[in-house]
Coordinates of C-alpha atoms and ligand atoms in Angstrom, one line a residue:
X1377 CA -3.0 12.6 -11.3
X1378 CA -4.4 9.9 -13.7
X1379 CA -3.9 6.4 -12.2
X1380 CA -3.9 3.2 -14.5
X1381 CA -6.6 1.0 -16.5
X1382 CA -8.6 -1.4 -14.7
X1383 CA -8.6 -5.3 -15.8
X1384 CA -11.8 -7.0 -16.3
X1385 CA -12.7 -8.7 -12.9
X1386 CA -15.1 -11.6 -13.9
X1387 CA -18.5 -12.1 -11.5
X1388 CA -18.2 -15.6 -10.1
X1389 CA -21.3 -17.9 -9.0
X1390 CA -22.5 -18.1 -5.8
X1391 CA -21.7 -15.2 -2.7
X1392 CA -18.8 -13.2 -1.7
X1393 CA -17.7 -13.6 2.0
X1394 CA -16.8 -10.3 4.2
X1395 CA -13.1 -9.4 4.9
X1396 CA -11.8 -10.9 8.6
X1397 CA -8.6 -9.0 9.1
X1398 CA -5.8 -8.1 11.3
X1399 CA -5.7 -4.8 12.7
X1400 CA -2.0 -3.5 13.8
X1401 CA -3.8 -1.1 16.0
X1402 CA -6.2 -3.8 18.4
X1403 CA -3.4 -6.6 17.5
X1404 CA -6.0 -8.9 16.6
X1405 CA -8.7 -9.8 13.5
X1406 CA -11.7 -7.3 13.0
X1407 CA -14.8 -8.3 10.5
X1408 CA -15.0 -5.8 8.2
X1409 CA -18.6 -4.5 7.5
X1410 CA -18.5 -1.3 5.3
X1411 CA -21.8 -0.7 3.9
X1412 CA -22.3 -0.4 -0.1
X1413 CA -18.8 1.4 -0.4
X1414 CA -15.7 0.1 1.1
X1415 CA -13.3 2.8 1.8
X1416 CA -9.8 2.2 1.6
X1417 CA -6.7 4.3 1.3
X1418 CA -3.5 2.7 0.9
X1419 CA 0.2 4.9 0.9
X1420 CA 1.9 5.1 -2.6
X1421 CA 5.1 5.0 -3.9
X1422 CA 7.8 7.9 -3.5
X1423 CA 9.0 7.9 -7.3
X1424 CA 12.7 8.2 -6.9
X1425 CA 13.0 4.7 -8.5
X1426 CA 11.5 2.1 -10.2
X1427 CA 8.7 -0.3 -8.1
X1428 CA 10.6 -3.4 -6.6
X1429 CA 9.3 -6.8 -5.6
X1430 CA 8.9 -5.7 -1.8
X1431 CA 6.4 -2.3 -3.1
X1432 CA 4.5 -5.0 -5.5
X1433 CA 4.0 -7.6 -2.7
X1434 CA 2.6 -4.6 -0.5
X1435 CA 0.4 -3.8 -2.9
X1436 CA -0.6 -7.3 -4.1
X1437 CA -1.9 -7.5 -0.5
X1438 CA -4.5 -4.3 -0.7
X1439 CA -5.6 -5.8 -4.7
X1440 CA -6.7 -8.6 -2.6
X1441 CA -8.8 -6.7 -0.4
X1442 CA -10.2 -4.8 -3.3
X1443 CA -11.1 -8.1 -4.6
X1444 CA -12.8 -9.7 -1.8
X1445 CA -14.8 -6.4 -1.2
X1446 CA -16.0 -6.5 -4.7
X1447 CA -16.9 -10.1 -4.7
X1448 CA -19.5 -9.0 -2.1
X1449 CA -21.2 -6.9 -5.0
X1450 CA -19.5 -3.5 -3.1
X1451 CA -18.2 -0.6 -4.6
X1452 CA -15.0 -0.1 -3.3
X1453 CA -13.6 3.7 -2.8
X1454 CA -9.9 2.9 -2.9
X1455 CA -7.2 6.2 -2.9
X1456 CA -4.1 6.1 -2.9
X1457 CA -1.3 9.0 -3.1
X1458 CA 2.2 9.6 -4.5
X1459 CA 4.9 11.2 -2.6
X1460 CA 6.0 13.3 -5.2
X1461 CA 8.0 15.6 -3.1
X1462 CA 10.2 14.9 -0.5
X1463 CA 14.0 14.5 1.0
X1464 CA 14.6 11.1 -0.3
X1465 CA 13.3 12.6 -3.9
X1466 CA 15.3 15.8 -3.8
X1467 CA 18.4 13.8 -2.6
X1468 CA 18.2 11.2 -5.8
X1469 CA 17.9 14.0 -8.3
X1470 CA 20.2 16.2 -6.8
X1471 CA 22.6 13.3 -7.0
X1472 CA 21.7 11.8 -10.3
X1473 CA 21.7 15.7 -11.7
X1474 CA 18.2 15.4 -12.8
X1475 CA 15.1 17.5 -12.5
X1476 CA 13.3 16.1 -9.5
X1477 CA 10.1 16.9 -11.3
X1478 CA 10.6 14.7 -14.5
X1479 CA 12.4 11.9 -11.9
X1480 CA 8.9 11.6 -9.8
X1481 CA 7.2 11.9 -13.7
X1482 CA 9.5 8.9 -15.2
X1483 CA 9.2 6.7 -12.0
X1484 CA 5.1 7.1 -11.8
X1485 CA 4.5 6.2 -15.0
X1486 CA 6.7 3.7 -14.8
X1487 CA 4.7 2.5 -11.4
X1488 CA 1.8 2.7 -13.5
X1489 CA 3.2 0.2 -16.2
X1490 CA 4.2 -1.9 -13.7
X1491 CA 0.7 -2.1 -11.5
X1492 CA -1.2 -2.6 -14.7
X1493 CA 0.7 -6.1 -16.1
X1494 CA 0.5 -7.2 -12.7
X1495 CA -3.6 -6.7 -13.1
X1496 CA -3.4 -4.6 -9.9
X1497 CA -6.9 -2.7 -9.9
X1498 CA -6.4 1.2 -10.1
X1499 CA -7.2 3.5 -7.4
X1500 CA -10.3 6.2 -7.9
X1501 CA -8.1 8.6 -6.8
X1502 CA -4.3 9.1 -7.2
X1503 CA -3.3 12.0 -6.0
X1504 CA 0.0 13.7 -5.5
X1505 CA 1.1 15.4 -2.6
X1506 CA 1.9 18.5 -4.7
X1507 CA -1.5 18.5 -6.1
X1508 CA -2.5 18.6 -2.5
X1509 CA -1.3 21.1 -1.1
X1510 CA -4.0 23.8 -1.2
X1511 CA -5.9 21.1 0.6
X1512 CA -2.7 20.7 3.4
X1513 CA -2.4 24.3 4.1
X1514 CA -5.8 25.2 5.7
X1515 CA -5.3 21.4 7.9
X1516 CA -2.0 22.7 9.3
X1517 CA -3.4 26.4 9.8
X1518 CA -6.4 24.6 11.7
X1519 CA -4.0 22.5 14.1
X1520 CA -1.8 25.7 14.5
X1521 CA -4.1 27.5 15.4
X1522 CA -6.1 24.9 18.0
X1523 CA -3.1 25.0 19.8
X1524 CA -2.1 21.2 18.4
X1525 CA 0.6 22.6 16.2
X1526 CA 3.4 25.0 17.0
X1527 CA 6.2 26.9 15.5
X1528 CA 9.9 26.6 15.4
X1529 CA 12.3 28.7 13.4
X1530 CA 9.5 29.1 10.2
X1531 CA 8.7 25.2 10.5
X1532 CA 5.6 24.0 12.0
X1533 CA 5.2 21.2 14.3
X1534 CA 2.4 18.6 15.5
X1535 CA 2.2 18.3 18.9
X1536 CA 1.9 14.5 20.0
X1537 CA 0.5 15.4 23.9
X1538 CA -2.5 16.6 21.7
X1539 CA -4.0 13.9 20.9
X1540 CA -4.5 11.0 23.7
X1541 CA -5.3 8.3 21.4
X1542 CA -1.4 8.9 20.5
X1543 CA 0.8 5.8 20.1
X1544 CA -2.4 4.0 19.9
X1545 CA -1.5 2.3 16.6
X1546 CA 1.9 1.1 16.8
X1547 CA 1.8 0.7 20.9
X1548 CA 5.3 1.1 20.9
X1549 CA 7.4 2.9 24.1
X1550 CA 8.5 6.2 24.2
X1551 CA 12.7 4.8 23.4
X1552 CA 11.4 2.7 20.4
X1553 CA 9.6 5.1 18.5
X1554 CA 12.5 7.6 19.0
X1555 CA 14.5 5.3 17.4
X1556 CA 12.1 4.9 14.7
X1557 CA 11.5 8.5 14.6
X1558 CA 15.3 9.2 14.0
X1559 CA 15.4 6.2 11.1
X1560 CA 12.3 6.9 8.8
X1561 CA 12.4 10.7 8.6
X1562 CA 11.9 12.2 11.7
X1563 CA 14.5 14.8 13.5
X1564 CA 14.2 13.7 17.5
X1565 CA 17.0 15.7 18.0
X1566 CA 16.1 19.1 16.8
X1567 CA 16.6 21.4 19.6
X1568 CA 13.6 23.5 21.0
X1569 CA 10.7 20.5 19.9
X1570 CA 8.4 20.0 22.7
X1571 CA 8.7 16.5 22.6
X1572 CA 11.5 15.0 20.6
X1573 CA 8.7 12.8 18.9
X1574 CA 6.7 15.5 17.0
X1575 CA 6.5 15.4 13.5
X1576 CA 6.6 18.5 10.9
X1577 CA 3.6 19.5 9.5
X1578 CA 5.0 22.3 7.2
X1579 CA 8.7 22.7 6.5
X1580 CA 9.7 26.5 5.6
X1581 CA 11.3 26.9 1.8
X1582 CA 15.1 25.9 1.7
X1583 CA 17.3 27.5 0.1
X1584 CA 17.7 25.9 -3.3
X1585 CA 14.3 23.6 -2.7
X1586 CA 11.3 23.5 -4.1
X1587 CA 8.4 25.1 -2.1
X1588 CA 4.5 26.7 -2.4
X1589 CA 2.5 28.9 -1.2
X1590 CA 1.3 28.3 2.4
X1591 CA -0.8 31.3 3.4
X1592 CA 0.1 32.4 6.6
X1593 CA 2.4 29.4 7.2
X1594 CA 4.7 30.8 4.5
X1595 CA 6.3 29.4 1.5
X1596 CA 7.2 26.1 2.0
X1597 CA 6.6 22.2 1.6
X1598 CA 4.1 19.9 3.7
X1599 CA 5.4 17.1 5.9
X1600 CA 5.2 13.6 4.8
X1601 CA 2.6 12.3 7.1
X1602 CA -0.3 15.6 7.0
X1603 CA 0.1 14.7 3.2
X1604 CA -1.3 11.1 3.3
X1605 CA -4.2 12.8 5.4
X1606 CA -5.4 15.8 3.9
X1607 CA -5.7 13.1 1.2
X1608 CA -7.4 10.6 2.9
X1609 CA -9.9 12.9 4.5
X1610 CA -10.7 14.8 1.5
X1611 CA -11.9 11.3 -0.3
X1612 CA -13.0 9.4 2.4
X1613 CA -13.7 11.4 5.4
X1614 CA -12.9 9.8 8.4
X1615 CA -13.6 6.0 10.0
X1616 CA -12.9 4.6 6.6
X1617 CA -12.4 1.0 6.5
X1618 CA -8.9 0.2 5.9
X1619 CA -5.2 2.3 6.1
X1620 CA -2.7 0.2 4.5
X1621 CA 0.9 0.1 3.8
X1622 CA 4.0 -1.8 4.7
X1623 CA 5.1 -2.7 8.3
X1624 CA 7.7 0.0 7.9
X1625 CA 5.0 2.8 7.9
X1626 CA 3.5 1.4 11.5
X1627 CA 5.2 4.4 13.4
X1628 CA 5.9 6.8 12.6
X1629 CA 3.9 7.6 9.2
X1630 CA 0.7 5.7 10.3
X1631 CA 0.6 6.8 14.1
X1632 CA 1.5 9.9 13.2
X1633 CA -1.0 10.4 10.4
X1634 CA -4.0 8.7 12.7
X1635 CA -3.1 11.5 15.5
X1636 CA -3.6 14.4 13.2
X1637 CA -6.8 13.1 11.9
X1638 CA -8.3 12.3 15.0
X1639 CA -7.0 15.9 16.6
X1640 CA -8.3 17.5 13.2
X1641 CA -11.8 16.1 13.4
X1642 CA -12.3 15.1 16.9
X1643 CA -13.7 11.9 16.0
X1644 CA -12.0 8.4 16.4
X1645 CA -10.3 6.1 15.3
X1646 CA -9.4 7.1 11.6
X1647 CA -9.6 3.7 10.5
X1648 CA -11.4 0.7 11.2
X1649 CA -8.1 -1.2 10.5
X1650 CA -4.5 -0.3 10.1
X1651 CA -3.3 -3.4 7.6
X1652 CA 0.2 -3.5 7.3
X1653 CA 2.2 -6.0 5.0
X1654 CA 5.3 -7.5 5.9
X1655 CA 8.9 -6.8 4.1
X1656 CA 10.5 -8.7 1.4
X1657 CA 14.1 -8.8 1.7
X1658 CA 17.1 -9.7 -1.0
X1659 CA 20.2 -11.6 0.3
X1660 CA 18.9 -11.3 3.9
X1661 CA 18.1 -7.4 4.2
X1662 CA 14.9 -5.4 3.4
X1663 CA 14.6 -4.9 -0.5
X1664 CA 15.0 -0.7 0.2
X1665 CA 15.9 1.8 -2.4
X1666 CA 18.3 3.5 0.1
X1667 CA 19.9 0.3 0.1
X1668 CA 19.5 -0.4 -3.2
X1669 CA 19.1 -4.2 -2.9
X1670 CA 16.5 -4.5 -5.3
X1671 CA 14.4 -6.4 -7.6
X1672 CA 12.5 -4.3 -10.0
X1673 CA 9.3 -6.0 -11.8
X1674 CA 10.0 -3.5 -15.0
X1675 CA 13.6 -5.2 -14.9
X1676 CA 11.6 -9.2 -14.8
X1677 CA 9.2 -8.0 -17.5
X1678 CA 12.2 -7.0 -19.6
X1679 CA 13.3 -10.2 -18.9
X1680 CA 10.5 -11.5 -20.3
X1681 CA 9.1 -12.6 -17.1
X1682 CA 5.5 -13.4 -17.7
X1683 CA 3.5 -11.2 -15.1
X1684 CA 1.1 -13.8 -14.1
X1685 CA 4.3 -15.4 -12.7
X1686 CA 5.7 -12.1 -11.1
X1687 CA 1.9 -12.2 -9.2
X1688 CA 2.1 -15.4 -8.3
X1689 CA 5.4 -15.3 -6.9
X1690 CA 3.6 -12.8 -4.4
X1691 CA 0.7 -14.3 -3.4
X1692 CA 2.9 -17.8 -2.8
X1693 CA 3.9 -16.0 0.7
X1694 CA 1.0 -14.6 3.0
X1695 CA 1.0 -10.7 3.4
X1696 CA 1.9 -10.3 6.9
X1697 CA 5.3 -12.4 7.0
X1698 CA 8.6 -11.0 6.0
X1699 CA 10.1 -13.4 3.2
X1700 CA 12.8 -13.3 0.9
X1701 CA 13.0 -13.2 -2.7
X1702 CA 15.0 -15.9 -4.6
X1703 CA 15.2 -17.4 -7.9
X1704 CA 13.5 -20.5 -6.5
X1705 CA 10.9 -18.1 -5.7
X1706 CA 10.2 -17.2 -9.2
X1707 CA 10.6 -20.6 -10.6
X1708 CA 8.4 -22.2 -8.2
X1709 CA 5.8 -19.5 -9.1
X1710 CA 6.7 -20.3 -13.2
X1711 CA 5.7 -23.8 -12.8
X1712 CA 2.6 -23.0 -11.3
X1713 CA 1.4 -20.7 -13.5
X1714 CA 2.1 -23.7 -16.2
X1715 CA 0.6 -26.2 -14.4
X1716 CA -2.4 -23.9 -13.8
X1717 CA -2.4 -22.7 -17.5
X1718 CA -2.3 -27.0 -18.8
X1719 CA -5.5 -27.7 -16.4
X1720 CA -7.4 -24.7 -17.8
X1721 CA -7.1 -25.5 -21.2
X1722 CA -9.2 -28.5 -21.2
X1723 CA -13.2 -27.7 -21.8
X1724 CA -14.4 -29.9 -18.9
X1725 CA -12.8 -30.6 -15.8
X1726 CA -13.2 -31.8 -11.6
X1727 CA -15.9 -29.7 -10.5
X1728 CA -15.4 -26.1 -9.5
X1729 CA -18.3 -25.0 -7.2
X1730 CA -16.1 -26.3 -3.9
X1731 CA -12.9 -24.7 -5.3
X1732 CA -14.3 -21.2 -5.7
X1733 CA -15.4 -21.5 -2.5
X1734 CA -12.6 -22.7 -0.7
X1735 CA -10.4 -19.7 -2.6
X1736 CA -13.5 -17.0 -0.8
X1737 CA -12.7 -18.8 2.4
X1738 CA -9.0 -18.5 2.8
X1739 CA -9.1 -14.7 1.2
X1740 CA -11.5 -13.6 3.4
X1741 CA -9.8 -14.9 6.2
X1742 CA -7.1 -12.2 6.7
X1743 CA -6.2 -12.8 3.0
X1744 CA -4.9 -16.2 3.3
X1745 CA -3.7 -16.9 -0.6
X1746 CA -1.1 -19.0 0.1
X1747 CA -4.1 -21.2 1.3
X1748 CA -6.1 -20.2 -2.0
X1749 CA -2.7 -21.3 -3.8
X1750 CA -3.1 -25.0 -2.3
X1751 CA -6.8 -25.2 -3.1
X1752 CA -6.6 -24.4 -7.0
X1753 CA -3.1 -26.6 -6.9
X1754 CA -4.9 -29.7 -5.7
X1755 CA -7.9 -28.6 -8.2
X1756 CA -5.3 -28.5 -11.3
X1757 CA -3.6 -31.9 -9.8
X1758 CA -6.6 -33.8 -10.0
X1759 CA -7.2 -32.0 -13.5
X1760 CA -3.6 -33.9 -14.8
X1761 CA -4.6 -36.9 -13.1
X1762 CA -8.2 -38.3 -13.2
X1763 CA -9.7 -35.0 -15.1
X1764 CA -13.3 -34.8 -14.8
X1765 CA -16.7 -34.5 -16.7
X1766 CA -18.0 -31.1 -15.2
X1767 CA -18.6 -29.1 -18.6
X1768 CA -17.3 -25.3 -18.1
X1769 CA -15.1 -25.7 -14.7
X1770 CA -11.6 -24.4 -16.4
X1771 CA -13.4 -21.5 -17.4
X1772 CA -15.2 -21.3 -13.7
X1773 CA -11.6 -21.8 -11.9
X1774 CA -9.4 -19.3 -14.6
X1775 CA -12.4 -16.8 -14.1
X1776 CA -12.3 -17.6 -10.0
X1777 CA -8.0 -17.0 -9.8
X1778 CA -8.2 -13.8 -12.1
X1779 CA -11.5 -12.1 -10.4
X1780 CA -10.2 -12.9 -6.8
X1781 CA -6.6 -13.1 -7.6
X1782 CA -5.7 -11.1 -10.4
X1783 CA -4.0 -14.0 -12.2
X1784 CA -5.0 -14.3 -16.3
X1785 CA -4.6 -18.1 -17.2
Ligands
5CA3107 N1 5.4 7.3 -0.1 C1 5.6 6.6 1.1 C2 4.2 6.3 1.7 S1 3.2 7.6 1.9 C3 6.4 5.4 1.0 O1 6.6 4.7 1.9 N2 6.9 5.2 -0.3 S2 7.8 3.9 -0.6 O2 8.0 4.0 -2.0 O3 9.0 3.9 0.2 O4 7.0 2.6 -0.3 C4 5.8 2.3 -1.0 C5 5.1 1.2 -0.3 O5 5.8 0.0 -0.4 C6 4.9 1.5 1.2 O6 3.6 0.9 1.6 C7 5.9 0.6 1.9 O7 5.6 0.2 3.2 C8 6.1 -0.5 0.9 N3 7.4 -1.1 0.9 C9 8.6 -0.5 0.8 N4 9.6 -1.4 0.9 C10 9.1 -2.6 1.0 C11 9.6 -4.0 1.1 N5 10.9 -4.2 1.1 N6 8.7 -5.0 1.3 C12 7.3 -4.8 1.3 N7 6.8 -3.5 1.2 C13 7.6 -2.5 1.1
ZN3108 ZN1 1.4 7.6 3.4

């Protein structure tokens, strides 16, 4: 799958600082050192509708990594997939009476539009889960036949008991991740599962559902969770530097997809962090497509929403909190960006040296923007008040917020 274009991200004076972050997994802030390439994979969108504010502040919050990775002078190896089949899919376009295949096309292109005016940097790879399937069928043979997978009525199943780094991400108890389990795809209740916890690794072919070829599994489709790692591993190997998603993919998808890996290879941990972002809600629930509470950010640029407003709305709350969006929100973020835009325009200005450093500081310190937000606001205050002589620093700061931030003054 093709992913989007890259904006231009500006080299800054002086040196990049190395990414402190919080790990779900150890519950507390690991120093990132990943050698030349940074590996990162990050779970996509499942296109069954258009990307709302909640999937683009999730996202803002893995651009930022990107960022400060690449103001170290790294590469950065970034993948990320798309759920391109699954329930929640064949449920929308069964409903809607479309073809599920043009509905995942329409909503990742879409996606695409909708990541590039918010100057989020694309991943290297973006792959489907359909395109990986000839890579899942030989993983799920392998655990089958290790003894780490088992059959029930044509489906396969991942045994938990086989890996004893299980529930090691999420540390949850055995009653809370049932519950989980039950709510974000699982079925705990199937009868004859070993333990009501495992996940499917292979579904068998449905009556009136897609399916592939799946060797000696049979026709069929791959569970959600093998997906995200036959992709990870197949770009990144394992012990990459950051998994990333929303708070919602803790347990089951990221526990899940860290046990298979680990069983797979032998080696651990998958990760050197699990980063998860918190949720945005609308009128006090979680912005969900199931629930359809949603603000799109095709429906804001339609609006005529400037992007760099849309971006800034996101990085005005830190990563890991839950927040809500409101119109305050968005007009708080509006000003700002004219404010900002007014103190860049000048040619000279207060200096700038201190305020790109102060912006490296809070990012690299588990991706503090709403910190960086308060450093280039004082910077632009002092702009409309005293000014200053320094020849060059509007175009030092604008270069500074898009190059670390992704905003384009
Ligand atoms: N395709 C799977 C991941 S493999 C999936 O969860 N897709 S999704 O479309 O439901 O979500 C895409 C990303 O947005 C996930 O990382 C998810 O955690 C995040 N996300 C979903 N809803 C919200 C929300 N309300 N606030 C913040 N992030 C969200
Ligand atoms: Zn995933």
């Amino acid at each position: 799958m093709h992913a989007w274009p890259a904006s231009d991200v500006p080299a800054l004076p002086g040196e990049g600082r190395d990414l402190r972050i919080h790990d779900t997994a150890t519950g507390g802030p690991v120093t990132l050192d990943p050698g030349p390439v940074a590996r990162i994979y990050v779970c996509g969108i499942t296109p069954y509708d258009a990307t709302h504010i909640g999937h683009a502040a999730t996202y803002n919050a893995f651009d930022l990594v990107q960022r400060v990775w690449l103001d170290t002078k790294r590469q950065v190896h970034y993948v990320q997939n798309v759920t391109d089949v699954d329930d929640p899919l064949l449920e929308r376009a069964a409903r809607d009476d479309v073809d599920w295949v043009s509905l995942a096309e329409r909503e990742t292109a879409l996606f695409r539009e909708d990541m590039t005016a918010l100057r989020m940097l694309p991943p290297r790879h973006y792959v489907g889960a359909v395109e990986a399937i000839p890579g899942i069928v030989p993983l799920v043979e392998r655990l089958r036949d290790s003894g780490a997978a088992y059959d029930l009525e044509g489906d396969v199943y991942f045994s938990v008991e086989a890996d004893p780094h299980f529930g090691g991400v999420s540390h949850l108890d055995a009653a809370a991740m049932r519950l989980l389990s039950a709510e974000r795809g699982g079925d705990p209740d199937r009868p004859g599962k070993k333990n009501p916890l495992d996940p499917m690794l292979w579904m068998a072919a449905r009556e009136g559902e897609p399916s592939w070829d799946g060797g000696s599994l049979g026709r069929g489709r791959p569970g959600w969770h093998i997906e995200c790692v036959a992709i990870a591993l197949d770009h990144l190997g394992m012990g990459f530097d950051v998994q990333g998603g929303g708070s919602d993919l803790v347990f089951p998808h990221h526990e899940m997809g860290a046990s298979h890996a680990q069983v797979l290879t032998g080696e651990f941990p998958m990760a050197k962090a699990y980063v998860h972002a918190g949720m945005v809600a609308l009128d006090g629930e979680k912005m969900s497509k199931s629930r359809g509470n949603l603000v799109f950010v095709s429906a804001l640029r339609r609006a005529g929403v400037d992007p760099a407003a849309i971006r800034l709305a996101l990085l005005a709350h830190h990563y890991r909190a839950d927040w809500e969006w409101t119109d305050q929100v968005l007009q708080d973020a509006v000003a700002r960006l004219e404010r900002w835009r007014a103190a860049v325009s000048r040619p000279d200005g207060p200096p700038a040296e201190a305020l790109v450093e102060e912006i490296r500081e809070a990012l690299s310190n588990d991706l503090d923007a709403p910190a960086a937000l308060a450093a280039v606001d004082r910077w632009a205050a002092l702009q409309a008040g005293t000014g200053g002589t320094d020849e060059g620093a509007p175009g030092v700061v604008s270069r500074a917020v898009d190059a670390l931030m992704g905003v384009a003054l």
